[in-house]
């Protein structure tokens, strides 16, 4: 049987009714990596996370909107975008339960930020107004599969073992980033302006996260499939 990977979703209020959505690029990337994707909608009760965790072999925390700064002890600056406290609390609970059960986790973009906040880290609410000399990280007109900036990968990391390179080029669609890294995480990738582009848990076998969007790159640059393959391999029962 294929391992089951749970993918989180964005709640989205459309004019006629509310939806839960997720990019099919995540779905396709998980299928390419040999697993069965199932979608985990936010459903009004964070405790449902405990139920979901018993039904999945691996967890993918997907990208999306901002995170409520109240969750890391700050009030919003004016550059903060939309957030959903319901989604934040659901995903934080999912991630904590996954760690307790030793379920492999891959966090992407917002997913990285959720993981950091869940374990006590903080964020820049907006890198462009809060970090001097921040380079570009959010080219709004560029296609999502365009490589945009370089990242340096820390040698002694799971991420380095996955890509086998000290530097790679990635896409970038974020305006928030990690400020203080939670003590259980180490930084595994940095952009040249010092923005944290990768973290991983120091004691868990597979709790890996990146700030870029590998799911948008797997078709055009198959090297990025390695990240999804690593999650699926870690999630495959022996
Ligand atoms: Mn970036």
mmCIF file of C-alpha atoms and ligand atoms in Angstrom:
data_model
loop_
_atom_site.group_PDB
_atom_site.id
_atom_site.type_symbol
_atom_site.label_atom_id
_atom_site.label_comp_id
_atom_site.label_asym_id
_atom_site.label_seq_id
_atom_site.Cartn_x
_atom_site.Cartn_y
_atom_site.Cartn_z
ATOM 1 C CA UNK A 1 0.000 0.000 0.000
ATOM 2 C CA UNK A 2 1.147 3.514 -0.724
ATOM 3 C CA UNK A 3 1.847 5.720 2.289
ATOM 4 C CA UNK A 4 -0.842 8.331 2.946
ATOM 5 C CA UNK A 5 0.284 11.954 3.069
ATOM 6 C CA UNK A 6 -2.131 14.489 4.589
ATOM 7 C CA UNK A 7 -2.124 17.930 2.949
ATOM 8 C CA UNK A 8 -3.462 20.965 4.775
ATOM 9 C CA UNK A 9 -5.754 23.392 2.974
ATOM 10 C CA UNK A 10 -6.549 27.103 2.886
ATOM 11 C CA UNK A 11 -9.982 28.229 4.034
ATOM 12 C CA UNK A 12 -11.207 30.746 1.468
ATOM 13 C CA UNK A 13 -14.359 32.814 1.596
ATOM 14 C CA UNK A 14 -15.763 33.310 -1.885
ATOM 15 C CA UNK A 15 -18.769 35.511 -2.603
ATOM 16 C CA UNK A 16 -21.352 32.746 -2.587
ATOM 17 C CA UNK A 17 -19.914 30.316 -0.063
ATOM 18 C CA UNK A 18 -16.779 29.281 1.841
ATOM 19 C CA UNK A 19 -14.284 26.805 0.342
ATOM 20 C CA UNK A 20 -11.228 24.824 1.390
ATOM 21 C CA UNK A 21 -8.607 24.862 -1.369
ATOM 22 C CA UNK A 22 -5.107 23.583 -2.089
ATOM 23 C CA UNK A 23 -2.919 23.905 -5.196
ATOM 24 C CA UNK A 24 -2.881 20.783 -7.350
ATOM 25 C CA UNK A 25 0.897 21.186 -7.585
ATOM 26 C CA UNK A 26 1.118 19.753 -4.048
ATOM 27 C CA UNK A 27 -1.145 16.886 -5.027
ATOM 28 C CA UNK A 28 0.846 16.147 -8.205
ATOM 29 C CA UNK A 29 4.178 16.321 -6.383
ATOM 30 C CA UNK A 30 3.035 13.821 -3.739
ATOM 31 C CA UNK A 31 1.682 11.480 -6.429
ATOM 32 C CA UNK A 32 4.973 11.767 -8.370
ATOM 33 C CA UNK A 33 6.788 10.783 -5.175
ATOM 34 C CA UNK A 34 4.711 7.579 -4.941
ATOM 35 C CA UNK A 35 2.266 8.343 -2.140
ATOM 36 C CA UNK A 36 -1.481 8.791 -1.773
ATOM 37 C CA UNK A 37 -2.413 12.420 -1.002
ATOM 38 C CA UNK A 38 -5.437 13.076 1.185
ATOM 39 C CA UNK A 39 -6.712 16.545 1.976
ATOM 40 C CA UNK A 40 -7.209 17.768 5.533
ATOM 41 C CA UNK A 41 -9.748 20.601 5.596
ATOM 42 C CA UNK A 42 -9.947 23.007 8.496
ATOM 43 C CA UNK A 43 -13.196 21.922 10.110
ATOM 44 C CA UNK A 44 -14.032 24.218 12.984
ATOM 45 C CA UNK A 45 -12.586 22.112 15.771
ATOM 46 C CA UNK A 46 -8.825 21.975 16.278
ATOM 47 C CA UNK A 47 -9.284 18.686 18.162
ATOM 48 C CA UNK A 48 -10.137 17.060 14.809
ATOM 49 C CA UNK A 49 -6.405 17.272 14.181
ATOM 50 C CA UNK A 50 -5.972 14.416 16.661
ATOM 51 C CA UNK A 51 -8.294 12.249 14.570
ATOM 52 C CA UNK A 52 -6.535 13.059 11.315
ATOM 53 C CA UNK A 53 -3.140 12.180 12.745
ATOM 54 C CA UNK A 54 -4.182 8.566 13.293
ATOM 55 C CA UNK A 55 -5.050 8.223 9.613
ATOM 56 C CA UNK A 56 -1.935 9.541 7.897
ATOM 57 C CA UNK A 57 1.649 8.321 7.503
ATOM 58 C CA UNK A 58 3.128 11.737 6.705
ATOM 59 C CA UNK A 59 2.078 15.387 6.954
ATOM 60 C CA UNK A 60 2.572 18.194 4.446
ATOM 61 C CA UNK A 61 1.913 21.675 5.835
ATOM 62 C CA UNK A 62 1.171 23.713 2.729
ATOM 63 C CA UNK A 63 1.588 27.384 1.892
ATOM 64 C CA UNK A 64 -1.005 30.102 2.321
ATOM 65 C CA UNK A 65 -1.735 33.309 4.153
ATOM 66 C CA UNK A 66 -0.030 34.967 7.083
ATOM 67 C CA UNK A 67 -0.025 33.703 10.648
ATOM 68 C CA UNK A 68 -1.671 35.652 13.448
ATOM 69 C CA UNK A 69 1.139 37.491 15.272
ATOM 70 C CA UNK A 70 -0.808 37.068 18.523
ATOM 71 C CA UNK A 71 0.419 33.458 18.408
ATOM 72 C CA UNK A 72 3.992 34.658 18.933
ATOM 73 C CA UNK A 73 3.247 37.535 21.266
ATOM 74 C CA UNK A 74 3.055 40.455 18.841
ATOM 75 C CA UNK A 75 0.367 42.782 17.570
ATOM 76 C CA UNK A 76 -0.050 43.236 13.815
ATOM 77 C CA UNK A 77 1.967 45.781 11.892
ATOM 78 C CA UNK A 78 0.110 47.496 9.073
ATOM 79 C CA UNK A 79 1.857 45.346 6.412
ATOM 80 C CA UNK A 80 0.372 42.124 7.797
ATOM 81 C CA UNK A 81 -1.911 40.382 5.302
ATOM 82 C CA UNK A 82 -4.944 38.155 5.789
ATOM 83 C CA UNK A 83 -4.742 35.329 8.292
ATOM 84 C CA UNK A 84 -7.057 32.688 9.694
ATOM 85 C CA UNK A 85 -6.664 31.941 13.377
ATOM 86 C CA UNK A 86 -8.761 28.830 12.824
ATOM 87 C CA UNK A 87 -6.266 27.487 10.279
ATOM 88 C CA UNK A 88 -3.298 28.515 12.452
ATOM 89 C CA UNK A 89 -4.589 26.676 15.513
ATOM 90 C CA UNK A 90 -5.566 23.594 13.489
ATOM 91 C CA UNK A 91 -2.151 23.319 11.825
ATOM 92 C CA UNK A 92 -0.221 23.985 15.034
ATOM 93 C CA UNK A 93 -2.147 21.161 16.679
ATOM 94 C CA UNK A 94 -1.585 18.841 13.698
ATOM 95 C CA UNK A 95 2.141 19.538 13.774
ATOM 96 C CA UNK A 96 2.471 18.967 17.525
ATOM 97 C CA UNK A 97 0.543 15.690 17.319
ATOM 98 C CA UNK A 98 2.676 14.596 14.358
ATOM 99 C CA UNK A 99 5.828 15.185 16.410
ATOM 100 C CA UNK A 100 4.382 13.242 19.349
ATOM 101 C CA UNK A 101 3.595 10.314 17.064
ATOM 102 C CA UNK A 102 6.877 10.560 15.129
ATOM 103 C CA UNK A 103 5.042 11.175 11.880
ATOM 104 C CA UNK A 104 7.297 12.753 9.227
ATOM 105 C CA UNK A 105 6.471 16.377 8.413
ATOM 106 C CA UNK A 106 7.381 18.585 5.472
ATOM 107 C CA UNK A 107 6.555 22.284 5.828
ATOM 108 C CA UNK A 108 6.403 24.549 2.802
ATOM 109 C CA UNK A 109 6.445 28.370 2.996
ATOM 110 C CA UNK A 110 3.681 29.152 5.508
ATOM 111 C CA UNK A 111 4.134 25.544 6.712
ATOM 112 C CA UNK A 112 7.701 26.366 7.777
ATOM 113 C CA UNK A 113 6.424 29.389 9.668
ATOM 114 C CA UNK A 114 3.677 27.358 11.382
ATOM 115 C CA UNK A 115 6.244 24.803 12.561
ATOM 116 C CA UNK A 116 8.474 27.518 13.999
ATOM 117 C CA UNK A 117 5.643 29.323 15.788
ATOM 118 C CA UNK A 118 4.219 26.023 17.085
ATOM 119 C CA UNK A 119 7.448 25.367 18.991
ATOM 120 C CA UNK A 120 7.895 28.892 20.349
ATOM 121 C CA UNK A 121 9.708 30.706 17.537
ATOM 122 C CA UNK A 122 8.769 34.105 16.106
ATOM 123 C CA UNK A 123 8.336 35.626 12.631
ATOM 124 C CA UNK A 124 8.987 38.794 10.738
ATOM 125 C CA UNK A 125 5.456 39.885 9.875
ATOM 126 C CA UNK A 126 6.810 41.537 6.716
ATOM 127 C CA UNK A 127 10.445 41.153 5.689
ATOM 128 C CA UNK A 128 10.393 44.193 3.388
ATOM 129 C CA UNK A 129 9.502 46.672 6.124
ATOM 130 C CA UNK A 130 11.241 44.890 9.013
ATOM 131 C CA UNK A 131 14.592 43.777 7.575
ATOM 132 C CA UNK A 132 17.052 46.383 6.286
ATOM 133 C CA UNK A 133 18.397 45.487 2.843
ATOM 134 C CA UNK A 134 16.027 42.580 2.315
ATOM 135 C CA UNK A 135 16.284 41.446 -1.308
ATOM 136 C CA UNK A 136 13.343 40.377 -3.451
ATOM 137 C CA UNK A 137 11.293 37.456 -2.115
ATOM 138 C CA UNK A 138 7.852 38.065 -3.580
ATOM 139 C CA UNK A 139 7.889 38.770 -7.343
ATOM 140 C CA UNK A 140 4.159 39.030 -7.912
ATOM 141 C CA UNK A 141 4.229 38.975 -11.727
ATOM 142 C CA UNK A 142 6.682 36.083 -12.125
ATOM 143 C CA UNK A 143 5.415 32.555 -12.970
ATOM 144 C CA UNK A 144 5.511 30.281 -9.914
ATOM 145 C CA UNK A 145 7.988 27.871 -11.546
ATOM 146 C CA UNK A 146 10.614 30.543 -12.237
ATOM 147 C CA UNK A 147 13.862 30.208 -10.252
ATOM 148 C CA UNK A 148 14.357 33.537 -8.488
ATOM 149 C CA UNK A 149 17.070 33.623 -5.807
ATOM 150 C CA UNK A 150 19.859 31.416 -4.493
ATOM 151 C CA UNK A 151 19.961 29.689 -1.105
ATOM 152 C CA UNK A 152 22.971 28.347 0.767
ATOM 153 C CA UNK A 153 22.333 24.938 2.305
ATOM 154 C CA UNK A 154 23.916 24.010 5.630
ATOM 155 C CA UNK A 155 26.274 21.060 5.132
ATOM 156 C CA UNK A 156 25.278 18.936 8.101
ATOM 157 C CA UNK A 157 21.577 18.831 7.489
ATOM 158 C CA UNK A 158 18.903 16.538 6.148
ATOM 159 C CA UNK A 159 18.250 19.172 3.487
ATOM 160 C CA UNK A 160 21.855 18.913 2.273
ATOM 161 C CA UNK A 161 21.612 15.131 2.118
ATOM 162 C CA UNK A 162 18.436 15.496 0.040
ATOM 163 C CA UNK A 163 19.804 17.963 -2.528
ATOM 164 C CA UNK A 164 23.519 17.105 -2.291
ATOM 165 C CA UNK A 165 24.492 20.700 -3.045
ATOM 166 C CA UNK A 166 25.808 23.690 -1.077
ATOM 167 C CA UNK A 167 23.794 26.172 -3.122
ATOM 168 C CA UNK A 168 20.612 25.882 -5.168
ATOM 169 C CA UNK A 169 18.306 28.291 -6.945
ATOM 170 C CA UNK A 170 14.699 28.438 -5.817
ATOM 171 C CA UNK A 171 11.461 30.300 -6.416
ATOM 172 C CA UNK A 172 10.191 32.684 -3.736
ATOM 173 C CA UNK A 173 6.671 33.820 -2.881
ATOM 174 C CA UNK A 174 6.648 35.045 0.696
ATOM 175 C CA UNK A 175 6.703 38.265 2.652
ATOM 176 C CA UNK A 176 7.029 36.728 6.115
ATOM 177 C CA UNK A 177 9.976 34.725 7.450
ATOM 178 C CA UNK A 178 11.431 33.241 10.617
ATOM 179 C CA UNK A 179 12.846 35.783 13.083
ATOM 180 C CA UNK A 180 13.839 33.779 16.171
ATOM 181 C CA UNK A 181 14.204 30.081 15.479
ATOM 182 C CA UNK A 182 12.503 27.811 18.028
ATOM 183 C CA UNK A 183 15.124 26.008 20.131
ATOM 184 C CA UNK A 184 14.215 22.589 18.730
ATOM 185 C CA UNK A 185 14.971 23.744 15.185
ATOM 186 C CA UNK A 186 18.204 24.519 13.406
ATOM 187 C CA UNK A 187 18.579 26.702 10.347
ATOM 188 C CA UNK A 188 19.404 24.674 7.239
ATOM 189 C CA UNK A 189 19.200 27.250 4.435
ATOM 190 C CA UNK A 190 19.757 30.999 4.064
ATOM 191 C CA UNK A 191 19.321 33.465 1.235
ATOM 192 C CA UNK A 192 22.145 35.956 0.625
ATOM 193 C CA UNK A 193 20.354 38.685 2.624
ATOM 194 C CA UNK A 194 20.311 36.373 5.657
ATOM 195 C CA UNK A 195 16.653 35.401 5.487
ATOM 196 C CA UNK A 196 15.979 31.916 6.825
ATOM 197 C CA UNK A 197 14.915 29.660 3.949
ATOM 198 C CA UNK A 198 15.070 26.254 5.650
ATOM 199 C CA UNK A 199 14.754 24.724 9.132
ATOM 200 C CA UNK A 200 14.635 21.215 10.538
ATOM 201 C CA UNK A 201 14.033 19.627 13.921
ATOM 202 C CA UNK A 202 17.237 18.662 15.691
ATOM 203 C CA UNK A 203 15.904 15.527 17.390
ATOM 204 C CA UNK A 204 13.163 14.193 15.138
ATOM 205 C CA UNK A 205 13.918 11.957 12.190
ATOM 206 C CA UNK A 206 12.009 14.020 9.630
ATOM 207 C CA UNK A 207 10.562 17.444 10.433
ATOM 208 C CA UNK A 208 11.941 19.464 7.539
ATOM 209 C CA UNK A 209 10.741 22.777 6.146
ATOM 210 C CA UNK A 210 11.614 25.181 3.340
ATOM 211 C CA UNK A 211 10.531 28.762 2.719
ATOM 212 C CA UNK A 212 10.299 28.373 -1.062
ATOM 213 C CA UNK A 213 7.711 26.426 -3.104
ATOM 214 C CA UNK A 214 9.199 23.136 -4.378
ATOM 215 C CA UNK A 215 5.737 21.877 -5.396
ATOM 216 C CA UNK A 216 5.645 24.526 -8.154
ATOM 217 C CA UNK A 217 9.033 23.376 -9.493
ATOM 218 C CA UNK A 218 8.738 19.576 -9.696
ATOM 219 C CA UNK A 219 7.455 19.521 -13.297
ATOM 220 C CA UNK A 220 10.036 21.883 -14.764
ATOM 221 C CA UNK A 221 12.933 21.025 -12.423
ATOM 222 C CA UNK A 222 12.587 17.367 -11.361
ATOM 223 C CA UNK A 223 15.409 17.753 -8.804
ATOM 224 C CA UNK A 224 12.798 19.258 -6.489
ATOM 225 C CA UNK A 225 10.952 15.921 -6.464
ATOM 226 C CA UNK A 226 13.729 14.771 -4.110
ATOM 227 C CA UNK A 227 12.174 16.699 -1.250
ATOM 228 C CA UNK A 228 8.780 15.009 -1.689
ATOM 229 C CA UNK A 229 10.457 11.640 -2.226
ATOM 230 C CA UNK A 230 12.322 12.110 1.056
ATOM 231 C CA UNK A 231 9.043 12.802 2.873
ATOM 232 C CA UNK A 232 7.381 9.776 1.280
ATOM 233 C CA UNK A 233 10.345 7.493 1.997
ATOM 234 C CA UNK A 234 10.341 8.618 5.650
ATOM 235 C CA UNK A 235 6.557 7.980 5.761
ATOM 236 C CA UNK A 236 6.730 4.475 4.272
ATOM 237 C CA UNK A 237 6.206 1.815 6.954
ATOM 238 C CA UNK A 238 9.144 -0.649 7.132
HETATM 239 MN MN1 LIG B 1 12.762 33.712 -0.442
#
